[in-house]
Short mmCIF file of C-alpha atoms in Angstrom, two decimals:
data_model
loop_
_atom_site.label_atom_id
_atom_site.label_comp_id
_atom_site.label_asym_id
_atom_site.label_seq_id
_atom_site.Cartn_x
_atom_site.Cartn_y
_atom_site.Cartn_z
CA UNK A 1 -20.41 13.45 -7.92
CA UNK A 2 -21.19 9.70 -8.07
CA UNK A 3 -20.23 7.58 -5.09
CA UNK A 4 -16.93 5.79 -5.86
CA UNK A 5 -17.19 2.00 -5.96
CA UNK A 6 -14.32 0.23 -4.20
CA UNK A 7 -13.52 -3.46 -3.92
CA UNK A 8 -11.47 -4.65 -0.95
CA UNK A 9 -9.86 -7.83 -2.23
CA UNK A 10 -10.81 -10.80 -0.05
CA UNK A 11 -8.17 -13.51 -0.39
CA UNK A 12 -8.44 -15.02 3.07
CA UNK A 13 -5.89 -12.97 5.01
CA UNK A 14 -6.15 -10.20 7.53
CA UNK A 15 -8.78 -8.25 9.40
CA UNK A 16 -10.22 -6.55 6.34
CA UNK A 17 -13.47 -5.46 7.94
CA UNK A 18 -11.78 -2.43 9.47
CA UNK A 19 -10.67 -1.32 6.00
CA UNK A 20 -14.19 -1.78 4.66
CA UNK A 21 -15.71 0.28 7.48
CA UNK A 22 -13.10 3.03 7.16
CA UNK A 23 -13.71 3.39 3.42
CA UNK A 24 -17.47 3.44 3.94
CA UNK A 25 -17.11 6.19 6.54
CA UNK A 26 -15.27 8.45 4.08
CA UNK A 27 -17.87 8.02 1.36
CA UNK A 28 -17.17 4.88 -0.68
CA UNK A 29 -19.54 2.12 -1.71
CA UNK A 30 -17.48 -0.91 -0.67
CA UNK A 31 -17.64 -4.58 -1.60
CA UNK A 32 -15.49 -7.23 0.07
CA UNK A 33 -14.99 -9.94 -2.53
CA UNK A 34 -12.53 -12.19 -4.35
CA UNK A 35 -14.55 -11.96 -7.58
CA UNK A 36 -12.12 -11.01 -10.34
CA UNK A 37 -14.67 -9.26 -12.50
CA UNK A 38 -15.90 -7.07 -9.64
CA UNK A 39 -12.31 -6.27 -8.67
CA UNK A 40 -11.44 -5.39 -12.25
CA UNK A 41 -14.47 -3.16 -12.84
CA UNK A 42 -14.53 -1.23 -9.55
CA UNK A 43 -13.43 2.41 -9.49
CA UNK A 44 -10.76 1.49 -6.95
CA UNK A 45 -9.19 -1.73 -5.66
CA UNK A 46 -7.73 -2.08 -2.17
CA UNK A 47 -5.22 -4.88 -1.50
CA UNK A 48 -4.95 -5.35 2.27
CA UNK A 49 -2.44 -7.62 3.97
CA UNK A 50 -1.11 -8.75 7.33
CA UNK A 51 1.29 -11.49 8.34
CA UNK A 52 3.88 -13.15 6.15
CA UNK A 53 4.85 -11.95 2.68
CA UNK A 54 4.89 -15.50 1.26
CA UNK A 55 1.45 -16.35 2.66
CA UNK A 56 -0.07 -13.14 1.28
CA UNK A 57 1.40 -13.84 -2.16
CA UNK A 58 0.02 -17.39 -2.08
CA UNK A 59 -3.41 -16.08 -1.13
CA UNK A 60 -3.37 -13.46 -3.88
CA UNK A 61 -2.38 -15.95 -6.54
CA UNK A 62 -5.02 -18.42 -5.37
CA UNK A 63 -7.79 -15.94 -6.26
CA UNK A 64 -6.07 -14.44 -9.30
CA UNK A 65 -5.35 -11.21 -7.46
CA UNK A 66 -1.93 -10.90 -9.08
CA UNK A 67 -3.57 -10.82 -12.52
CA UNK A 68 -6.22 -8.33 -11.43
CA UNK A 69 -3.63 -5.91 -10.04
CA UNK A 70 -1.51 -6.18 -13.17
CA UNK A 71 -4.44 -5.60 -15.51
CA UNK A 72 -5.84 -2.71 -13.53
CA UNK A 73 -2.51 -0.91 -13.45
CA UNK A 74 -1.91 -1.57 -17.14
CA UNK A 75 -5.20 0.20 -17.78
CA UNK A 76 -4.44 3.07 -15.41
CA UNK A 77 -7.09 1.99 -12.90
CA UNK A 78 -6.35 2.85 -9.24
CA UNK A 79 -5.03 0.30 -6.74
CA UNK A 80 -4.21 0.93 -3.06
CA UNK A 81 -1.99 -1.52 -1.16
CA UNK A 82 -2.00 -1.52 2.65
CA UNK A 83 0.73 -2.98 4.93
CA UNK A 84 1.79 -6.34 3.42
CA UNK A 85 -0.48 -5.35 0.54
CA UNK A 86 2.11 -2.66 -0.12
CA UNK A 87 5.10 -4.94 0.44
CA UNK A 88 3.99 -7.44 -2.22
CA UNK A 89 4.12 -4.67 -4.85
CA UNK A 90 7.92 -4.98 -4.68
CA UNK A 91 9.96 -7.54 -6.60
CA UNK A 92 10.62 -9.87 -3.68
CA UNK A 93 10.38 -10.42 0.05
CA UNK A 94 12.92 -12.14 2.28
CA UNK A 95 11.76 -13.84 5.47
CA UNK A 96 13.98 -16.14 7.55
CA UNK A 97 16.35 -16.45 4.61
CA UNK A 98 13.60 -17.51 2.20
CA UNK A 99 13.03 -15.36 -0.89
CA UNK A 100 9.54 -15.04 -2.34
CA UNK A 101 8.66 -13.30 -5.60
CA UNK A 102 6.30 -10.36 -5.20
CA UNK A 103 4.10 -8.73 -7.82
CA UNK A 104 7.08 -6.84 -9.23
CA UNK A 105 5.36 -3.51 -9.79
CA UNK A 106 8.47 -1.90 -8.27
CA UNK A 107 12.02 -3.23 -8.07
CA UNK A 108 13.47 -3.76 -4.63
CA UNK A 109 13.42 -6.10 -1.66
CA UNK A 110 11.31 -6.21 1.48
CA UNK A 111 13.30 -7.55 4.42
CA UNK A 112 13.49 -7.41 8.19
CA UNK A 113 13.81 -4.06 9.91
CA UNK A 114 17.13 -3.40 11.59
CA UNK A 115 16.08 -1.96 14.94
CA UNK A 116 16.47 -2.65 18.65
CA UNK A 117 12.75 -3.44 18.94
CA UNK A 118 10.93 -5.43 16.27
CA UNK A 119 8.10 -5.45 15.37
CA UNK A 120 7.62 -1.75 14.90
CA UNK A 121 4.25 -1.23 16.53
CA UNK A 122 2.58 2.08 17.24
CA UNK A 123 2.22 5.64 16.02
CA UNK A 124 4.93 7.39 14.02
CA UNK A 125 5.40 10.45 11.86
CA UNK A 126 6.30 10.22 8.18
CA UNK A 127 8.35 12.29 5.73
CA UNK A 128 6.31 12.92 2.58
CA UNK A 129 7.95 14.42 -0.53
CA UNK A 130 6.98 17.71 -2.18
CA UNK A 131 4.02 17.26 -4.46
CA UNK A 132 2.34 14.50 -2.48
CA UNK A 133 -1.43 14.48 -2.92
CA UNK A 134 -2.20 11.94 -0.19
CA UNK A 135 -0.11 13.69 2.48
CA UNK A 136 -0.66 17.34 1.60
CA UNK A 137 -1.24 19.04 4.95
CA UNK A 138 -0.68 15.78 6.85
CA UNK A 139 3.11 15.94 7.18
CA UNK A 140 2.94 16.52 10.95
CA UNK A 141 0.39 13.77 11.61
CA UNK A 142 1.09 10.33 13.07
CA UNK A 143 0.05 7.06 11.47
CA UNK A 144 -0.31 3.58 12.95
CA UNK A 145 2.29 0.93 12.01
CA UNK A 146 2.47 -2.79 12.85
CA UNK A 147 5.26 -4.55 10.94
CA UNK A 148 8.59 -6.35 11.20
CA UNK A 149 9.55 -6.05 7.53
CA UNK A 150 9.77 -3.14 5.13
CA UNK A 151 11.42 -1.87 1.96
CA UNK A 152 14.45 0.07 3.10
CA UNK A 153 15.30 1.47 -0.31
CA UNK A 154 13.43 2.38 -3.47
CA UNK A 155 15.71 1.37 -6.35
CA UNK A 156 13.44 2.74 -9.08
CA UNK A 157 14.70 6.23 -8.24
CA UNK A 158 18.26 5.11 -8.95
CA UNK A 159 17.74 2.94 -12.03
CA UNK A 160 16.64 5.64 -14.49
CA UNK A 161 18.84 8.75 -14.93
CA UNK A 162 17.29 12.07 -13.99
CA UNK A 163 15.23 13.52 -16.81
CA UNK A 164 14.76 10.16 -18.53
CA UNK A 165 11.70 8.87 -16.70
CA UNK A 166 9.03 8.03 -19.30
CA UNK A 167 6.46 8.84 -16.61
CA UNK A 168 6.66 11.06 -13.53
CA UNK A 169 8.90 9.50 -10.89
CA UNK A 170 7.09 7.86 -7.95
CA UNK A 171 6.61 9.99 -4.87
CA UNK A 172 8.07 8.11 -1.91
CA UNK A 173 7.22 8.87 1.72
CA UNK A 174 9.70 7.68 4.36
CA UNK A 175 9.61 6.86 8.07
CA UNK A 176 12.18 5.69 10.60
CA UNK A 177 12.41 2.77 12.99
CA UNK A 178 16.03 1.84 13.53
CA UNK A 179 16.72 2.96 9.97
CA UNK A 180 14.70 4.58 7.21
CA UNK A 181 12.05 2.60 5.38
CA UNK A 182 9.41 3.24 2.75
CA UNK A 183 6.20 4.34 4.48
CA UNK A 184 4.13 5.07 1.35
CA UNK A 185 4.38 5.41 -2.41
CA UNK A 186 2.30 7.39 -4.91
CA UNK A 187 3.01 6.08 -8.40
CA UNK A 188 0.34 6.98 -10.96
CA UNK A 189 -2.63 4.62 -10.45
CA UNK A 190 -0.71 2.63 -7.81
CA UNK A 191 -0.61 3.96 -4.25
CA UNK A 192 0.41 2.08 -1.12
CA UNK A 193 1.04 2.58 2.58
CA UNK A 194 3.10 0.52 5.01
CA UNK A 195 0.98 1.85 7.87
CA UNK A 196 -2.72 1.14 8.37
CA UNK A 197 -4.75 4.22 7.37
CA UNK A 198 -7.92 2.49 8.55
CA UNK A 199 -6.42 2.40 12.08
CA UNK A 200 -4.83 5.86 11.97
CA UNK A 201 -7.68 8.00 13.23
CA UNK A 202 -8.56 11.28 11.57
CA UNK A 203 -5.29 11.48 9.62
CA UNK A 204 -5.81 8.03 8.14
CA UNK A 205 -9.40 8.85 7.28
CA UNK A 206 -8.30 12.01 5.50
CA UNK A 207 -5.70 10.06 3.51
CA UNK A 208 -8.36 7.55 2.42
CA UNK A 209 -10.70 10.40 1.52
CA UNK A 210 -8.00 11.90 -0.71
CA UNK A 211 -7.41 8.54 -2.38
CA UNK A 212 -11.14 8.28 -3.09
CA UNK A 213 -10.93 11.75 -4.63
CA UNK A 214 -8.45 10.40 -7.17
CA UNK A 215 -11.02 7.84 -8.35
CA UNK A 216 -13.58 10.38 -9.53
#
């Protein structure tokens, strides 16, 4: 099998080197770049993200990352969002009362967690759905989270009546911190995790390995 080629999108935010190293360790040929052509042509694209939703969106738009993600998904080419890179796939984020448009790949809002302790920082279990490819056999594992905001609902499940989805419904994995929030989504070529697989030890490495397997 050929080595999968992955671009980690470099738009000026976050410690992306750990994602690059983690992907290399599980067998990918990785390039860290903001070049749109390279990002478009790679077997897989990773959109990392830390910090504020609005700042990440500004950084993505500055390098044309919003267009790259849209075009890749329209062509059925895999994209993986991590942490705020997952959050920006939703329609909007709300921080300190300010609303910012996201990429709009999914409806829904990312807002502040309602919990006694925020940010949510540390290891936590997740609740994957039946049929998950990324979490098959990993349901009892813990993954590493660092975040104050999350999507606490997934409206796409509610907007289309059962049996009328033109494509298979997204597989949504949940976790809890104060209340339930979206921990990961598998949606055709688009996958995303609120936690950091590159910082989640053997379980995170196995999840990345399975994502690479989807690129072949």
